[in-house]
CSV table of C-alpha atoms in Angstrom, one decimal:
chain,number,residue,atom,x,y,z
A,1,MET,CA,9.0,19.6,-40.9
A,2,ALA,CA,8.8,21.5,-37.6
A,3,TYR,CA,6.4,20.5,-34.8
A,4,ILE,CA,4.4,23.0,-32.9
A,5,TYR,CA,4.6,22.5,-29.2
A,6,TYR,CA,1.7,22.2,-26.7
A,7,PRO,CA,3.1,22.8,-23.2
A,8,GLY,CA,0.0,22.2,-21.0
A,9,CYS,CA,-0.8,23.7,-17.7
A,10,ALA,CA,1.7,21.6,-15.6
A,11,SER,CA,4.5,23.4,-17.6
A,12,GLU,CA,3.7,26.5,-15.6
A,13,ALA,CA,3.7,24.8,-12.2
A,14,THR,CA,4.3,21.2,-11.0
A,15,GLY,CA,6.0,20.1,-14.2
A,16,LYS,CA,8.1,23.1,-14.9
A,17,SER,CA,11.3,21.1,-15.2
A,18,ASN,CA,9.7,18.9,-17.8
A,19,HIS,CA,9.0,21.9,-20.0
A,20,ILE,CA,12.4,23.6,-19.5
A,21,SER,CA,14.5,20.5,-20.1
A,22,PHE,CA,12.3,19.4,-23.0
A,23,GLU,CA,13.0,22.7,-24.9
A,24,ALA,CA,16.7,22.5,-24.1
A,25,VAL,CA,17.0,18.8,-25.2
A,26,ALA,CA,15.0,19.5,-28.4
A,27,HIS,CA,17.4,22.3,-29.2
A,28,ALA,CA,20.4,20.1,-28.5
A,29,LEU,CA,19.2,17.4,-30.8
A,30,GLY,CA,18.2,19.9,-33.6
A,31,LEU,CA,14.5,19.1,-33.3
A,32,GLU,CA,12.8,22.0,-35.0
A,33,LEU,CA,10.0,23.6,-33.0
A,34,ALA,CA,7.7,26.2,-34.5
A,35,GLY,CA,7.0,27.7,-31.1
A,36,GLU,CA,4.0,27.0,-28.9
A,37,ILE,CA,0.4,26.8,-30.1
A,38,PRO,CA,-0.7,30.4,-29.8
A,39,ASP,CA,-3.1,31.1,-27.0
A,40,TRP,CA,-3.3,27.4,-26.1
A,41,ASN,CA,-5.9,26.3,-23.4
A,42,CYS,CA,-6.0,23.6,-20.8
A,43,CYS,CA,-6.8,20.2,-22.2
A,44,GLY,CA,-9.0,19.3,-19.3
A,45,ALA,CA,-6.6,16.8,-17.7
A,46,THR,CA,-8.3,13.8,-16.0
A,47,LEU,CA,-10.9,15.9,-14.3
A,48,VAL,CA,-13.0,18.1,-16.6
A,49,ALA,CA,-14.8,15.2,-18.2
A,50,ASN,CA,-16.1,14.2,-14.8
A,51,ALA,CA,-17.8,17.6,-14.4
A,52,ILE,CA,-19.1,18.2,-18.0
A,53,GLY,CA,-18.9,14.9,-19.8
A,54,ASP,CA,-16.6,13.5,-22.4
A,55,PHE,CA,-17.8,15.3,-25.5
A,56,ALA,CA,-17.7,18.8,-24.1
A,57,GLN,CA,-14.2,18.2,-22.7
A,58,MET,CA,-12.9,16.9,-26.0
A,59,ALA,CA,-14.4,19.9,-27.8
A,60,LEU,CA,-12.6,22.3,-25.4
A,61,ALA,CA,-9.3,20.4,-25.9
A,62,CYS,CA,-9.7,20.4,-29.7
A,63,ARG,CA,-9.7,24.2,-29.8
A,64,ASN,CA,-5.9,23.6,-29.5
A,65,LEU,CA,-6.0,21.4,-32.6
A,66,ALA,CA,-7.9,24.0,-34.6
A,67,LEU,CA,-5.3,26.7,-33.6
A,68,ALA,CA,-2.4,24.4,-34.5
A,69,GLU,CA,-3.9,23.6,-37.9
A,70,LYS,CA,-4.1,27.3,-38.7
A,71,LYS,CA,-0.3,27.4,-38.3
A,72,GLY,CA,0.0,24.3,-40.4
A,73,HIS,CA,2.1,22.1,-38.0
A,74,ASP,CA,1.8,18.7,-36.4
A,75,ILE,CA,1.8,18.8,-32.6
A,76,ILE,CA,4.4,17.6,-30.1
A,77,VAL,CA,3.2,17.1,-26.5
A,78,ALA,CA,5.4,16.5,-23.4
A,79,CYS,CA,2.7,15.7,-20.9
A,80,SER,CA,0.9,12.4,-20.7
A,81,SER,CA,-2.6,13.6,-19.9
A,82,CYS,CA,-2.4,16.4,-22.5
A,83,TYR,CA,-1.2,13.8,-25.0
A,84,LEU,CA,-4.3,11.6,-24.3
A,85,ASN,CA,-6.7,14.5,-24.4
A,86,LEU,CA,-5.4,15.7,-27.8
A,87,ALA,CA,-4.5,12.4,-29.4
A,88,TRP,CA,-7.6,10.5,-28.5
A,89,PRO,CA,-10.2,12.9,-30.1
A,90,ASN,CA,-7.8,13.1,-33.1
A,91,GLU,CA,-8.0,9.3,-33.3
A,92,LEU,CA,-11.8,9.3,-32.9
A,93,MET,CA,-12.0,11.7,-35.9
A,94,ARG,CA,-10.2,9.1,-37.9
A,95,ILE,CA,-12.4,6.2,-36.9
A,96,ASN,CA,-15.8,7.9,-36.5
A,97,PRO,CA,-16.7,10.6,-39.1
A,98,GLU,CA,-19.9,11.3,-37.1
A,99,PHE,CA,-17.8,12.4,-34.2
A,100,GLY,CA,-15.8,14.8,-36.4
A,101,LYS,CA,-19.0,16.4,-37.7
A,102,LYS,CA,-20.3,17.0,-34.2
A,103,LEU,CA,-16.9,18.3,-33.0
A,104,ASN,CA,-16.8,20.8,-35.8
A,105,GLU,CA,-20.3,21.9,-35.0
A,106,ALA,CA,-19.1,22.7,-31.4
A,107,LEU,CA,-15.9,24.4,-32.6
A,108,GLY,CA,-18.0,26.4,-35.1
A,109,ALA,CA,-19.5,28.2,-32.2
A,110,ALA,CA,-16.2,30.0,-31.9
A,111,ASN,CA,-15.7,30.2,-35.7
A,112,LEU,CA,-13.1,27.5,-35.5
A,113,SER,CA,-12.7,24.2,-37.4
A,114,TYR,CA,-10.5,21.2,-37.5
A,115,SER,CA,-10.0,18.7,-40.3
A,116,GLY,CA,-8.5,15.8,-38.3
A,117,LYS,CA,-5.4,15.7,-40.5
A,118,LEU,CA,-2.7,16.7,-37.9
A,119,LYS,CA,-0.4,14.2,-36.3
A,120,ILE,CA,-0.2,14.4,-32.6
A,121,LYS,CA,3.0,13.0,-31.2
A,122,HIS,CA,4.3,12.3,-27.7
A,123,VAL,CA,7.9,13.4,-27.0
A,124,VAL,CA,9.0,9.8,-26.3
A,125,ASP,CA,7.7,8.7,-29.7
A,126,VAL,CA,9.5,11.5,-31.5
A,127,LEU,CA,12.8,10.9,-29.6
A,128,ALA,CA,12.9,7.2,-30.2
A,129,ASN,CA,11.4,6.8,-33.6
A,130,GLU,CA,12.2,10.0,-35.5
A,131,ILE,CA,15.3,11.4,-34.0
A,132,GLY,CA,16.4,7.9,-33.1
A,133,VAL,CA,18.7,6.3,-30.6
A,134,GLU,CA,21.7,6.6,-32.9
A,135,ARG,CA,21.5,10.4,-32.9
A,136,ILE,CA,20.9,10.5,-29.1
A,137,LYS,CA,24.0,8.3,-28.7
A,138,GLU,CA,26.1,10.6,-30.9
A,139,ARG,CA,25.0,13.7,-28.9
A,140,THR,CA,25.9,12.0,-25.6
A,141,ILE,CA,29.0,13.7,-24.1
A,142,LYS,CA,28.8,12.2,-20.6
A,143,PRO,CA,27.5,8.6,-20.8
A,144,LEU,CA,25.6,7.7,-17.6
A,145,ASN,CA,27.4,4.4,-17.2
A,146,GLY,CA,26.4,2.5,-14.1
A,147,LEU,CA,23.2,4.5,-13.5
A,148,LYS,CA,20.2,2.2,-12.9
A,149,VAL,CA,16.9,3.7,-14.1
A,150,ALA,CA,13.3,2.7,-13.5
A,151,CYS,CA,11.5,4.0,-16.6
A,152,TYR,CA,8.1,5.0,-15.4
A,153,SER,CA,5.8,5.5,-18.4
A,154,GLY,CA,2.6,5.6,-16.3
A,155,CYS,CA,-0.8,5.1,-17.8
A,156,GLN,CA,-1.9,7.7,-20.2
A,157,THR,CA,1.1,7.9,-22.5
A,158,VAL,CA,1.0,4.3,-23.6
A,159,ARG,CA,-2.8,3.9,-23.4
A,160,ALA,CA,-3.9,7.2,-24.9
A,161,LEU,CA,-5.1,5.5,-28.1
A,162,ARG,CA,-6.4,2.3,-26.3
A,163,ARG,CA,-4.3,0.1,-28.6
A,164,PRO,CA,-0.6,-0.4,-29.0
A,165,ASP,CA,0.6,2.8,-30.6
A,166,PHE,CA,4.4,3.6,-30.4
A,167,ASP,CA,4.7,1.4,-27.3
A,168,ASP,CA,3.1,-1.5,-25.6
A,169,VAL,CA,0.0,-0.8,-23.5
A,170,GLU,CA,1.1,-3.0,-20.6
A,171,TYR,CA,4.9,-3.4,-20.9
A,172,PRO,CA,6.3,-0.2,-22.3
A,173,GLN,CA,9.9,-0.5,-23.7
A,174,VAL,CA,10.5,2.6,-25.7
A,175,MET,CA,11.7,4.9,-22.9
A,176,GLY,CA,14.2,2.2,-22.0
A,177,ARG,CA,15.8,2.5,-25.4
A,178,ILE,CA,16.3,6.2,-24.9
A,179,VAL,CA,17.7,5.7,-21.4
A,180,GLU,CA,20.2,3.1,-22.7
A,181,ALA,CA,21.2,5.4,-25.6
A,182,VAL,CA,22.6,7.8,-23.0
A,183,GLY,CA,24.5,5.0,-21.4
A,184,ALA,CA,22.3,4.2,-18.4
A,185,GLU,CA,20.8,0.9,-17.6
A,186,ALA,CA,17.0,0.5,-17.8
A,187,VAL,CA,16.1,-2.0,-15.0
A,188,ASP,CA,13.3,-4.5,-15.2
A,189,PHE,CA,10.5,-2.6,-13.5
A,190,PRO,CA,7.2,-4.5,-13.4
A,191,LEU,CA,5.0,-1.4,-12.5
A,192,ALA,CA,6.2,0.7,-15.4
A,193,ALA,CA,2.7,1.2,-16.7
A,194,ARG,CA,0.7,1.1,-13.5
A,195,CYS,CA,-1.1,3.9,-11.9
A,196,CYS,CA,0.3,6.2,-9.2
A,197,GLY,CA,-3.2,7.5,-8.3
A,198,GLY,CA,-3.2,10.3,-10.8
A,199,SER,CA,-4.9,13.5,-9.7
A,200,GLN,CA,-6.6,12.1,-6.5
A,201,GLN,CA,-4.1,13.8,-4.1
A,202,PHE,CA,-6.8,15.9,-2.5
A,203,ALA,CA,-10.0,13.9,-3.1
A,204,ASN,CA,-8.6,10.5,-2.0
A,205,PRO,CA,-5.1,10.9,-0.7
A,206,GLU,CA,-5.0,7.4,0.8
A,207,LEU,CA,-5.2,6.1,-2.8
A,208,ILE,CA,-2.0,8.0,-3.7
A,209,TYR,CA,-0.2,6.8,-0.7
A,210,ASP,CA,-1.1,3.2,-1.5
A,211,LEU,CA,-0.5,3.2,-5.3
A,212,THR,CA,2.6,5.5,-5.3
A,213,GLY,CA,4.0,3.4,-2.4
A,214,LYS,CA,3.8,0.3,-4.6
A,215,VAL,CA,5.5,2.1,-7.5
A,216,LEU,CA,8.3,3.3,-5.2
A,217,ASP,CA,8.7,-0.2,-3.7
A,218,SER,CA,8.9,-1.8,-7.1
A,219,ALA,CA,11.5,0.7,-8.3
A,220,ALA,CA,13.6,0.1,-5.2
A,221,ALA,CA,13.3,-3.7,-5.5
A,222,ALA,CA,14.5,-3.4,-9.1
A,223,GLY,CA,17.6,-1.8,-7.8
A,224,ALA,CA,16.9,1.6,-9.4
A,225,ASP,CA,19.0,4.7,-8.5
A,226,VAL,CA,16.4,7.0,-10.0
A,227,ILE,CA,12.9,7.0,-11.4
A,228,VAL,CA,12.5,8.6,-14.8
A,229,THR,CA,9.1,9.7,-16.2
A,230,THR,CA,7.5,12.0,-18.7
A,231,CYS,CA,4.3,12.5,-16.8
A,232,PRO,CA,3.9,15.5,-14.5
A,233,MET,CA,1.4,13.7,-12.3
A,234,CYS,CA,3.6,10.6,-11.9
A,235,ALA,CA,6.5,12.9,-11.1
A,236,MET,CA,4.5,14.8,-8.5
A,237,ASN,CA,3.2,11.7,-6.7
A,238,THR,CA,6.5,9.9,-6.7
A,239,ASP,CA,8.7,12.9,-5.9
A,240,VAL,CA,6.6,15.3,-3.8
A,241,PHE,CA,4.8,12.6,-1.8
A,242,GLN,CA,7.8,10.3,-1.4
A,243,GLU,CA,8.9,11.4,2.0
A,244,LYS,CA,5.3,11.3,3.4
A,245,ILE,CA,4.8,7.8,1.9
A,246,GLY,CA,8.2,6.8,3.3
A,247,LYS,CA,7.1,7.8,6.8
A,248,LEU,CA,3.8,5.8,6.4
A,249,ASN,CA,5.6,2.7,5.1
A,250,LYS,CA,8.6,3.1,7.5
A,251,LYS,CA,11.0,3.3,4.6
A,252,LYS,CA,13.6,5.7,3.4
A,253,TYR,CA,13.3,5.6,-0.4
A,254,LYS,CA,15.8,8.4,-1.3
A,255,MET,CA,14.7,7.9,-4.9
A,256,PRO,CA,15.2,11.0,-7.1
A,257,VAL,CA,12.5,11.4,-9.8
A,258,LEU,CA,13.7,12.9,-13.0
A,259,PHE,CA,11.9,13.9,-16.2
A,260,LEU,CA,13.3,12.0,-19.1
A,261,THR,CA,14.7,15.1,-20.7
A,262,GLN,CA,16.4,16.1,-17.5
A,263,LEU,CA,18.3,12.8,-17.5
A,264,MET,CA,19.2,13.3,-21.2
A,265,GLY,CA,20.3,16.8,-20.4
A,266,VAL,CA,22.9,15.4,-17.9
A,267,ALA,CA,24.3,13.1,-20.6
A,268,PHE,CA,24.3,16.0,-23.1
A,269,ASP,CA,26.2,18.1,-20.6
A,270,LEU,CA,23.7,20.9,-20.7
A,271,LYS,CA,23.8,23.9,-18.5
A,272,PRO,CA,22.4,23.6,-14.9
A,273,LYS,CA,19.6,26.1,-15.7
A,274,ASP,CA,18.4,23.8,-18.6
A,275,LEU,CA,18.5,20.7,-16.4
A,276,ALA,CA,16.2,22.5,-13.9
A,277,PHE,CA,17.1,20.4,-10.9
A,278,GLY,CA,16.2,23.3,-8.7
A,279,TYR,CA,12.5,22.1,-8.9
A,280,ASN,CA,13.3,18.5,-7.7
A,281,ILE,CA,12.1,17.7,-4.2
A,282,VAL,CA,14.1,14.6,-3.6
A,283,SER,CA,17.7,15.7,-4.2
A,284,PRO,CA,19.2,14.2,-7.4
A,285,TYR,CA,22.7,15.6,-6.7
A,286,GLY,CA,24.1,12.7,-4.7
A,287,LYS,CA,23.1,10.1,-7.4
A,288,LEU,CA,24.3,12.3,-10.3
A,289,LYS,CA,27.6,13.7,-8.8
A,290,LYS,CA,29.8,11.3,-10.7
A,291,TYR,CA,28.3,12.5,-14.0
A,292,GLY,CA,29.4,16.1,-13.3
A,293,VAL,CA,26.1,17.4,-11.9
A,294,LYS,CA,26.8,20.1,-9.3
A,295,LYS,CA,24.3,22.0,-7.1
G,1,MET,CA,-39.8,-10.3,2.9
G,2,THR,CA,-42.4,-9.7,0.2
G,3,ALA,CA,-41.5,-8.2,-3.1
G,4,ASP,CA,-44.8,-6.5,-3.7
G,5,LYS,CA,-45.0,-4.2,-6.6
G,6,GLY,CA,-44.0,-0.7,-5.4
G,7,THR,CA,-41.9,-1.8,-2.4
G,8,SER,CA,-39.1,-3.6,-4.3
G,9,ARG,CA,-35.8,-1.8,-4.1
G,10,TYR,CA,-35.1,-2.7,-7.7
G,11,ASP,CA,-36.2,-0.2,-10.4
G,12,PRO,CA,-36.6,-1.9,-13.7
G,13,THR,CA,-36.4,1.4,-15.6
G,14,PHE,CA,-33.0,2.4,-14.1
G,15,ALA,CA,-30.7,0.7,-16.7
G,16,ARG,CA,-32.8,2.2,-19.5
G,17,GLU,CA,-32.6,5.7,-17.9
G,18,LEU,CA,-28.8,5.4,-17.6
G,19,SER,CA,-28.4,4.1,-21.2
G,20,LYS,CA,-29.6,7.5,-22.3
G,21,MET,CA,-26.8,9.4,-20.6
G,22,GLU,CA,-23.5,10.1,-22.5
G,23,ASN,CA,-21.6,6.8,-22.9
G,24,GLY,CA,-24.4,5.0,-21.1
G,25,GLU,CA,-25.2,2.7,-24.0
G,26,TYR,CA,-22.3,0.4,-22.9
G,27,VAL,CA,-23.8,-0.7,-19.6
G,28,SER,CA,-25.8,-3.6,-21.2
G,29,GLN,CA,-22.6,-5.0,-22.8
G,30,CYS,CA,-21.0,-6.1,-19.5
G,31,MET,CA,-20.9,-9.9,-19.2
G,32,GLN,CA,-19.6,-10.0,-15.6
G,33,CYS,CA,-16.2,-11.6,-16.4
G,34,GLY,CA,-14.5,-9.6,-13.6
G,35,LEU,CA,-11.3,-8.7,-15.5
G,36,CYS,CA,-11.9,-5.0,-14.8
G,37,VAL,CA,-11.9,-5.8,-11.0
G,38,VAL,CA,-8.6,-7.6,-11.0
G,39,THR,CA,-7.2,-4.8,-13.1
G,40,CYS,CA,-8.5,-1.8,-11.2
G,41,PRO,CA,-5.9,-0.1,-9.0
G,42,ALA,CA,-8.6,1.5,-6.8
G,43,ARG,CA,-10.8,-1.5,-6.3
G,44,HIS,CA,-10.0,-2.0,-2.6
G,45,LEU,CA,-11.4,1.5,-1.8
G,46,MET,CA,-14.6,1.1,-3.8
G,47,ASP,CA,-18.0,0.5,-2.2
G,48,LEU,CA,-18.8,-1.6,-5.3
G,49,GLN,CA,-16.1,-2.9,-7.5
G,50,PRO,CA,-16.6,-2.2,-11.2
G,51,ARG,CA,-18.1,-5.6,-12.0
G,52,LYS,CA,-20.6,-5.4,-9.2
G,53,TYR,CA,-21.3,-1.8,-10.1
G,54,PHE,CA,-22.3,-2.8,-13.6
G,55,LYS,CA,-24.4,-5.7,-12.1
G,56,ALA,CA,-26.2,-3.3,-9.8
G,57,ILE,CA,-27.1,-1.0,-12.7
G,58,GLN,CA,-28.3,-3.9,-14.8
G,59,ALA,CA,-30.4,-5.2,-11.9
G,60,GLY,CA,-31.9,-1.7,-11.3
G,61,ASP,CA,-30.5,-1.3,-7.8
G,62,LYS,CA,-30.7,2.4,-8.1
G,63,ASP,CA,-30.2,3.5,-4.5
G,64,LYS,CA,-27.0,1.4,-4.2
G,65,VAL,CA,-25.6,2.8,-7.4
G,66,LEU,CA,-26.3,6.4,-6.4
G,67,LYS,CA,-24.6,5.9,-3.0
G,68,ALA,CA,-21.5,4.1,-4.3
G,69,ASN,CA,-18.2,6.0,-4.6
G,70,THR,CA,-17.0,3.7,-7.4
G,71,PRO,CA,-16.7,6.2,-10.3
G,72,TRP,CA,-15.1,8.8,-8.1
G,73,LEU,CA,-12.2,6.5,-7.3
G,74,CYS,CA,-11.5,5.9,-11.0
G,75,THR,CA,-8.1,7.4,-11.7
G,76,SER,CA,-8.5,7.3,-15.6
G,77,CYS,CA,-5.6,4.9,-15.8
G,78,ASN,CA,-7.2,3.2,-18.8
G,79,LEU,CA,-6.0,-0.3,-18.0
G,80,CYS,CA,-9.5,-1.8,-17.7
G,81,THR,CA,-10.5,-0.2,-21.0
G,82,VAL,CA,-7.6,-1.8,-22.9
G,83,ARG,CA,-8.3,-5.2,-21.3
G,84,CYS,CA,-12.1,-5.4,-21.4
G,85,PRO,CA,-12.9,-8.5,-23.6
G,86,ARG,CA,-16.2,-6.8,-24.6
G,87,GLY,CA,-14.4,-3.7,-25.6
G,88,ILE,CA,-16.3,-1.5,-23.2
G,89,PRO,CA,-14.6,1.9,-22.9
G,90,ILE,CA,-15.0,1.8,-19.1
G,91,ILE,CA,-13.2,5.1,-18.6
G,92,ASP,CA,-15.8,6.8,-20.9
G,93,PHE,CA,-18.6,5.2,-19.1
G,94,MET,CA,-17.2,6.4,-15.8
G,95,HIS,CA,-17.0,9.9,-17.1
G,96,GLY,CA,-20.7,9.8,-18.1
G,97,MET,CA,-21.6,8.3,-14.8
G,98,LYS,CA,-19.7,11.0,-12.8
G,99,LYS,CA,-21.5,13.7,-14.8
G,100,TYR,CA,-24.9,11.9,-14.2
G,101,LEU,CA,-24.2,11.6,-10.5
G,102,ALA,CA,-23.2,15.3,-10.2
G,103,ASP,CA,-26.5,16.3,-11.8
G,104,THR,CA,-28.7,13.8,-9.9
G,105,LYS,CA,-30.5,14.5,-6.6
G,106,GLY,CA,-29.9,11.9,-4.0
G,107,ALA,CA,-26.5,10.9,-5.3
G,108,LYS,CA,-23.6,10.8,-2.9
G,109,VAL,CA,-21.6,14.0,-2.7
G,110,THR,CA,-18.0,13.1,-2.8
G,111,PRO,CA,-14.7,15.1,-2.6
G,112,GLY,CA,-13.9,13.8,-6.1
G,113,ALA,CA,-17.1,15.5,-7.5
G,114,LEU,CA,-16.2,18.8,-5.8
G,115,PHE,CA,-12.6,18.6,-7.0
G,116,SER,CA,-13.6,18.0,-10.6
G,117,LYS,CA,-16.1,20.8,-10.5
G,118,THR,CA,-13.6,23.2,-9.0
G,119,PHE,CA,-11.1,22.2,-11.6
G,120,PHE,CA,-13.5,22.9,-14.4
G,121,ASP,CA,-14.6,26.3,-13.0
G,122,ASN,CA,-10.9,27.3,-12.8
G,123,MET,CA,-10.3,26.1,-16.4
G,124,ILE,CA,-13.3,27.8,-18.0
G,125,SER,CA,-12.8,31.1,-16.2
G,126,ARG,CA,-9.1,31.5,-17.1
G,127,GLY,CA,-8.6,29.0,-20.0
G,128,ARG,CA,-5.6,27.6,-18.1
G,129,LEU,CA,-5.2,26.1,-14.7
G,130,TRP,CA,-3.9,27.9,-11.7
G,131,GLU,CA,-3.0,25.0,-9.5
G,132,ALA,CA,-2.4,26.9,-6.2
G,133,PHE,CA,-5.8,28.6,-6.5
G,134,LEU,CA,-7.5,25.4,-7.4
G,135,THR,CA,-6.1,23.6,-4.3
G,136,GLY,CA,-7.1,26.5,-2.0
G,137,MET,CA,-10.6,26.7,-3.5
G,138,PHE,CA,-11.2,23.0,-3.1
G,139,TYR,CA,-10.3,23.0,0.6
G,140,LEU,CA,-12.4,26.1,1.2
G,141,LYS,CA,-15.5,24.6,-0.4
G,142,ALA,CA,-15.0,21.2,1.2
G,143,GLY,CA,-15.7,22.5,4.7
G,144,PRO,CA,-14.1,22.2,8.1
G,145,LYS,CA,-13.1,18.5,8.0
G,146,ALA,CA,-11.3,19.1,4.7
G,147,MET,CA,-9.5,22.1,6.3
G,148,ARG,CA,-8.1,19.7,8.9
G,149,ASP,CA,-7.1,17.4,6.1
G,150,ALA,CA,-5.4,20.3,4.4
G,151,MET,CA,-3.3,20.9,7.5
G,152,LYS,CA,-2.1,17.3,7.2
G,153,MET,CA,-0.8,18.3,3.7
G,154,THR,CA,1.4,21.1,4.8
G,155,ASP,CA,4.5,18.8,4.9
G,156,VAL,CA,3.9,18.3,1.1
G,157,ALA,CA,2.8,21.8,0.2
G,158,ILE,CA,5.7,23.7,1.8
G,159,PRO,CA,8.5,22.1,-0.2
G,160,MET,CA,6.4,22.5,-3.3
G,161,VAL,CA,6.1,26.2,-2.8
G,162,MET,CA,9.7,26.5,-1.8
G,163,LYS,CA,10.8,24.7,-5.0
G,164,ARG,CA,8.5,27.0,-7.0
G,165,ARG,CA,6.3,24.1,-8.2
G,166,LEU,CA,3.1,25.7,-6.8
G,167,PRO,CA,3.4,29.4,-7.9
G,168,PRO,CA,1.1,31.5,-5.7
G,169,LEU,CA,0.5,33.9,-8.6
G,170,PRO,CA,-1.4,32.9,-11.7
G,171,GLY,CA,0.3,32.6,-15.1
G,172,LYS,CA,-1.2,34.1,-18.3
G,173,ALA,CA,-4.9,33.7,-18.9
G,174,VAL,CA,-6.1,32.7,-22.3
G,175,LYS,CA,-7.2,35.5,-24.7
G,176,GLY,CA,-9.9,33.3,-26.2
G,177,LYS,CA,-11.7,32.7,-22.9
G,178,LYS,CA,-15.0,33.7,-24.5
G,179,ASP,CA,-14.5,31.2,-27.3
G,180,LEU,CA,-14.0,28.5,-24.8
G,181,LYS,CA,-17.4,29.4,-23.2
G,182,LYS,CA,-19.1,29.3,-26.6
G,183,ILE,CA,-17.6,25.9,-27.4
G,184,TYR,CA,-18.6,24.6,-24.0
G,185,LYS,CA,-22.2,25.7,-24.4
G,186,LYS,CA,-22.6,24.3,-27.9
G,187,ALA,CA,-20.8,21.0,-27.1
G,188,SER,CA,-23.0,20.5,-24.0
G,189,ALA,CA,-26.1,21.0,-26.1
G,190,LEU,CA,-24.9,18.6,-28.7
G,191,ALA,CA,-24.0,16.0,-26.2
G,192,LYS,CA,-27.5,16.2,-24.7
G,193,GLU,CA,-29.1,15.9,-28.2
G,194,GLY,CA,-27.2,12.8,-29.0
G,195,HIS,CA,-28.6,10.8,-26.0
């Protein structure tokens, strides 16, 4: 049963390499995708509910669920905030019929409806629990032996449903299983599910410097060579702001930040254009040279 | 110090007024345990940490609540929500609070409010986000001090543009933009009705 893919807005800008490498890794593992949700719209990220309230934001996000249902496919999501904004109202429909009724009233204004029957899956969940680590191991051509990885799940992926779903809400483990399947070592990383500051880069930059600094310190203390994440916002804050935070904290982190599917792509020996390292700010080439990654 | 009727800074109707806003019904459930405070990653920058914020609402300290930056520093990390022993979805409450503050005269105007509003305007007009435009609009609207802050961000912005992570031109807009506006209008009306 093929999934239909929801790329989210970051796939067009800050998280482009997540999108490119996800599609390539999905293809390499034979994960069937029924294309993108046609005419998908922004899920609202962590900001729209602040301006218009929860319900209106969820209704706008759920237009995507109505469009996917027309196509008859469950949804796969590669971005943490998108996952939360699609999976949470989906969960609410399951636990609160009243909400479902109201939601359909709102969607009805655009002649759309949604039954609440779709499954909405995060990429990490599908990789670990449906494709499975055995298949990922089998597909690995260049095992990443000796590479120490800090698996940075962040907040919204593991806490989207506000209960343990495919992973623990405080101590995520699942990404580590995938990282180990491609031969790398997942280091003990206490801040794996702690906040980087999210989307406060412009409104409260000092919050980003502080929280992302703590995450970088924790990964460095754990002896990580690289940080791996699936969240475009975590990636932006740890990668793009790394040098700036380093100056503030008088440290040279030199910690490349990879999307999980970029790391898997290295082990799968995918083409450079599919690895999309051209988008990385902190250069990953030094750390990945011994695994055959060339500029 | 006399607490004559009419001069007290406490407004006994405030908590009731807030309980009518979207997700406002949770405010009375807080039992002041403080777990959200030790959990919150942004507590050190808040005028009132979450526990005190709930207390101020319950006590009717309206002016203090309207002036506090608390909700605007919430990053939506969801950690307090999964930990709260009373099961208060604090993240939802904060969303409601932010909308309430944005719509209320006398509330503190914060960069967070402006950024959220700018983000929504961008989303509803195109259906998808155009990050470069959003950033530019935010700094333009935020005034001269913000423009100076923007200059401090050039060391971050230039590599992002160079690495094509902040495309200066927009991607495709959504064909169903009109549908989004219809859904938004209807959903807003329904949310008001429910409270």
